[in-house]
C-alpha cells in the first residue's frame, strides 16, 4: 500500500503504532526473541512519520517512542531501548516549536533526554551518559523558564529523578548539577497562596537532595547552606499544612 502524499503522515503514524503493538504482544506472549525486527522497524517508521508531520504530532510521536523504549527496557533489550529513546530525542531536535508550544516541547525533550540517560545506564554504557545528561539539565531549565509554577514543580521532580540516576552510576558531578538545577528553577518562581505548601515541600526535598549530592561528590563544606535551606523550607511547609 502506497498512501497519497496528503495521507502519508497518518499512514506512517498508524504503521508505527501497529508495529509498536506487535512488539508489546510478542513480549506479553513470552516471545522476546522475536521483538528485535518489529522494534527496529517501528523506530524507523516513527522517524519517517515525524519527517512528514507538524510539530504537535512530532511531540506525540516522541511519546510513542519513549513508550516503546520503556517496553524494550523491561524485557530487557537494552540496545533497542536506547535506539528508541534516542530517536525520540532526534525527532524533537528536528523541529522548531511555535512560542505557544514551547513549554510542552521543552518538557517533552527533557523527558526524552532523561530516558536516554536511563537506557544508556541500563545498557551498561555509563561512559556515554554525560552529554545527554547535561543537555537534559539545560532543557529542564529552558522548560521551567517558559512554564507556569505547577509545571515547574513537576520539572524539579524530573531533575531530582535524573540526579538520583546519575548518583547511582556514580556520576557525582553530574548528579550535583541536576540537583542544583532543581533548586534553581524553584527559586525562580513565586507560588500562589494555594500552592505554597506543595512548593515549600518540593523546595525542601530539592535542597536536601542537593546537600546529599554535594556530600557524595566530596564537597561537604558546600552542603551546609542547602541543609539549612531544606530545614527552613520544611518548617514553612509544615506551617501551611
C-alpha positions as CSV (number, residue, x, y, z in Angstrom):
1,X,0.0,0.0,0.0
2,X,1.4,3.4,-1.1
3,X,-0.5,6.2,0.5
4,X,-1.0,9.5,-1.3
5,X,1.2,12.4,-0.1
6,X,-1.6,14.0,1.8
7,X,-2.2,10.8,3.8
8,X,1.5,9.9,4.5
9,X,1.7,11.3,8.0
10,X,-1.4,9.5,9.2
11,X,-0.4,6.3,7.4
12,X,3.1,6.2,8.9
13,X,1.8,7.1,12.4
14,X,-0.7,4.2,12.2
15,X,2.0,1.8,10.9
16,X,4.3,2.8,13.8
17,X,1.5,2.2,16.3
18,X,0.8,-1.2,14.7
19,X,4.5,-2.2,14.9
20,X,4.6,-0.9,18.5
21,X,1.6,-3.1,19.3
22,X,3.3,-6.2,17.7
23,X,6.3,-5.6,20.0
24,X,4.1,-5.4,23.1
25,X,2.1,-8.5,22.2
26,X,5.2,-10.6,21.4
27,X,6.6,-9.6,24.9
28,X,3.3,-10.4,26.6
29,X,3.3,-13.8,24.8
30,X,6.8,-14.6,26.1
31,X,8.3,-14.4,22.5
32,X,11.0,-12.0,23.4
33,X,13.5,-13.3,20.9
34,X,11.2,-12.1,18.1
35,X,10.8,-8.5,19.1
36,X,14.0,-7.1,17.5
37,X,12.8,-6.9,13.9
38,X,9.4,-5.2,14.6
39,X,11.1,-2.9,17.2
40,X,13.7,-1.7,14.8
41,X,11.1,-1.2,12.0
42,X,8.9,0.7,14.5
43,X,11.7,3.1,15.3
44,X,12.3,3.7,11.6
45,X,8.7,4.3,10.9
46,X,8.3,6.7,13.8
47,X,11.2,8.7,12.4
48,X,9.6,8.7,8.9
49,X,6.3,9.8,10.4
50,X,8.0,12.6,12.2
51,X,9.6,13.7,9.0
52,X,6.2,14.4,7.4
53,X,4.3,15.7,10.5
54,X,3.7,19.0,12.1
55,X,5.3,19.9,15.4
56,X,2.4,18.9,17.7
57,X,2.2,15.5,16.1
58,X,6.0,15.1,16.5
59,X,5.7,15.5,20.2
60,X,3.1,12.8,20.3
61,X,5.3,10.5,18.2
62,X,8.2,11.1,20.6
63,X,5.9,9.9,23.4
64,X,5.2,6.7,21.4
65,X,9.0,6.1,21.1
66,X,9.5,6.6,24.8
67,X,6.8,4.1,25.5
68,X,8.4,1.6,23.1
69,X,11.8,2.3,24.8
70,X,10.2,1.5,28.2
71,X,8.8,-1.8,26.9
72,X,12.1,-2.8,25.4
73,X,14.0,-1.9,28.6
74,X,11.7,-4.1,30.7
75,X,12.5,-7.3,28.6
76,X,15.4,-6.3,28.8
77,X,16.5,-5.4,25.3
78,X,18.9,-2.6,26.3
79,X,20.4,-1.7,22.9
80,X,17.0,-1.5,21.2
81,X,15.7,0.6,24.2
82,X,18.5,3.1,23.7
83,X,17.8,3.3,20.0
84,X,14.1,4.1,20.6
85,X,14.8,6.7,23.2
86,X,17.5,8.4,21.1
87,X,15.0,8.5,18.2
88,X,12.6,10.4,20.4
89,X,15.3,13.0,21.1
90,X,16.3,13.2,17.4
91,X,12.8,13.9,16.1
92,X,12.3,16.6,18.7
93,X,15.6,18.2,17.8
94,X,14.4,18.4,14.2
95,X,11.5,20.8,14.9
96,X,11.1,24.4,15.9
97,X,8.0,24.8,18.1
98,X,5.9,28.0,18.0
99,X,6.0,30.2,21.1
100,X,2.7,28.8,22.4
101,X,4.0,25.3,22.3
102,X,7.5,25.8,23.8
103,X,6.7,24.7,27.3
104,X,5.3,21.4,26.2
105,X,8.1,21.0,23.7
106,X,10.9,21.6,26.2
107,X,9.2,19.3,28.7
108,X,9.0,16.5,26.2
109,X,12.6,17.0,25.1
110,X,13.8,16.9,28.7
111,X,11.8,13.7,29.3
112,X,13.3,12.1,26.2
113,X,16.9,13.0,27.1
114,X,16.2,11.8,30.7
115,X,15.1,8.5,29.1
116,X,18.2,8.2,27.0
117,X,20.3,8.6,30.2
118,X,18.4,5.8,31.9
119,X,18.5,3.5,28.9
120,X,22.3,4.0,28.5
121,X,22.8,3.2,32.2
122,X,20.6,0.1,32.0
123,X,22.6,-1.0,29.0
124,X,25.9,-0.6,30.8
125,X,27.0,2.3,28.6
126,X,27.8,4.7,31.5
127,X,30.6,6.5,29.6
128,X,28.0,7.8,27.2
129,X,25.6,9.5,29.7
130,X,27.5,12.8,30.2
131,X,26.3,14.5,27.0
132,X,22.6,13.7,27.2
133,X,22.6,14.3,31.0
134,X,24.0,17.8,30.6
135,X,21.6,18.6,27.7
136,X,18.7,17.2,29.8
137,X,19.5,19.7,32.7
138,X,19.8,22.5,30.2
139,X,16.4,21.7,28.6
140,X,14.7,21.2,32.0
141,X,15.9,24.8,32.8
142,X,14.5,26.0,29.5
143,X,11.2,24.3,30.1
144,X,11.0,25.9,33.5
145,X,11.6,29.3,32.0
146,X,8.5,29.2,29.9
147,X,6.2,27.2,32.3
148,X,3.7,28.0,35.0
149,X,4.5,27.4,38.6
150,X,2.8,24.0,38.9
151,X,4.7,22.7,35.9
152,X,8.0,24.0,37.4
153,X,7.4,21.8,40.5
154,X,6.9,18.8,38.2
155,X,10.1,19.7,36.3
156,X,12.0,19.9,39.5
157,X,10.9,16.4,40.3
158,X,12.2,15.2,36.9
159,X,15.6,16.8,37.7
160,X,15.7,15.1,41.1
161,X,15.0,11.8,39.4
162,X,17.8,12.4,36.9
163,X,20.1,13.4,39.8
164,X,19.3,10.1,41.5
165,X,20.1,8.1,38.4
166,X,23.4,9.9,38.0
167,X,24.3,9.4,41.6
168,X,23.8,5.7,41.3
169,X,26.3,5.2,38.5
170,X,28.1,7.1,40.1
171,X,28.4,10.4,38.2
172,X,28.7,12.7,41.2
173,X,29.4,15.9,39.4
174,X,26.5,15.5,37.0
175,X,24.3,14.5,39.9
176,X,25.1,17.7,41.7
177,X,24.4,19.8,38.5
178,X,20.9,18.2,38.2
179,X,20.0,18.7,41.8
180,X,21.2,22.3,41.7
181,X,19.0,23.0,38.7
182,X,16.0,21.6,40.6
183,X,16.7,24.1,43.4
184,X,17.3,27.0,41.0
185,X,14.1,26.6,39.0
186,X,12.1,26.5,42.2
187,X,13.8,29.7,43.5
188,X,12.8,31.4,40.3
189,X,9.0,31.2,40.9
190,X,6.6,32.7,43.3
191,X,3.8,30.2,44.1
192,X,0.2,31.4,44.6
193,X,-1.0,31.0,48.2
194,X,-2.9,27.8,47.5
195,X,0.2,26.1,46.2
196,X,2.7,27.3,48.8
197,X,2.7,24.1,50.9
198,X,3.5,22.0,47.9
199,X,6.1,24.5,46.8
200,X,8.0,24.6,50.1
201,X,7.8,20.8,50.4
202,X,9.3,20.5,46.9
203,X,12.0,23.0,47.7
204,X,12.8,21.2,50.9
205,X,13.2,17.9,49.0
206,X,15.3,19.6,46.3
207,X,17.6,21.3,48.8
208,X,18.0,18.1,50.9
209,X,18.8,16.3,47.7
210,X,21.4,18.9,46.7
211,X,23.1,18.7,50.1
212,X,23.3,14.9,49.8
213,X,24.7,15.0,46.3
214,X,27.4,17.6,47.4
215,X,28.5,15.3,50.2
216,X,28.6,12.3,47.8
217,X,30.7,14.4,45.4
218,X,33.2,15.1,48.2
219,X,32.1,18.7,48.7
220,X,30.6,18.7,52.2
221,X,31.6,22.3,53.0
222,X,29.2,23.4,50.2
223,X,26.3,21.3,51.6
224,X,25.8,23.4,54.7
225,X,23.7,26.1,53.1
226,X,21.5,23.6,51.3
227,X,20.9,21.6,54.5
228,X,19.9,24.9,56.3
229,X,17.6,25.8,53.4
230,X,16.0,22.4,53.4
231,X,15.2,22.7,57.2
232,X,13.7,26.2,56.7
233,X,11.6,25.1,53.7
234,X,10.3,22.1,55.8
235,X,9.3,24.4,58.6
236,X,7.5,26.7,56.1
237,X,5.7,23.7,54.5
238,X,4.7,22.4,57.9
239,X,3.3,25.8,59.0
240,X,1.0,25.7,55.9
241,X,-0.4,22.2,56.4
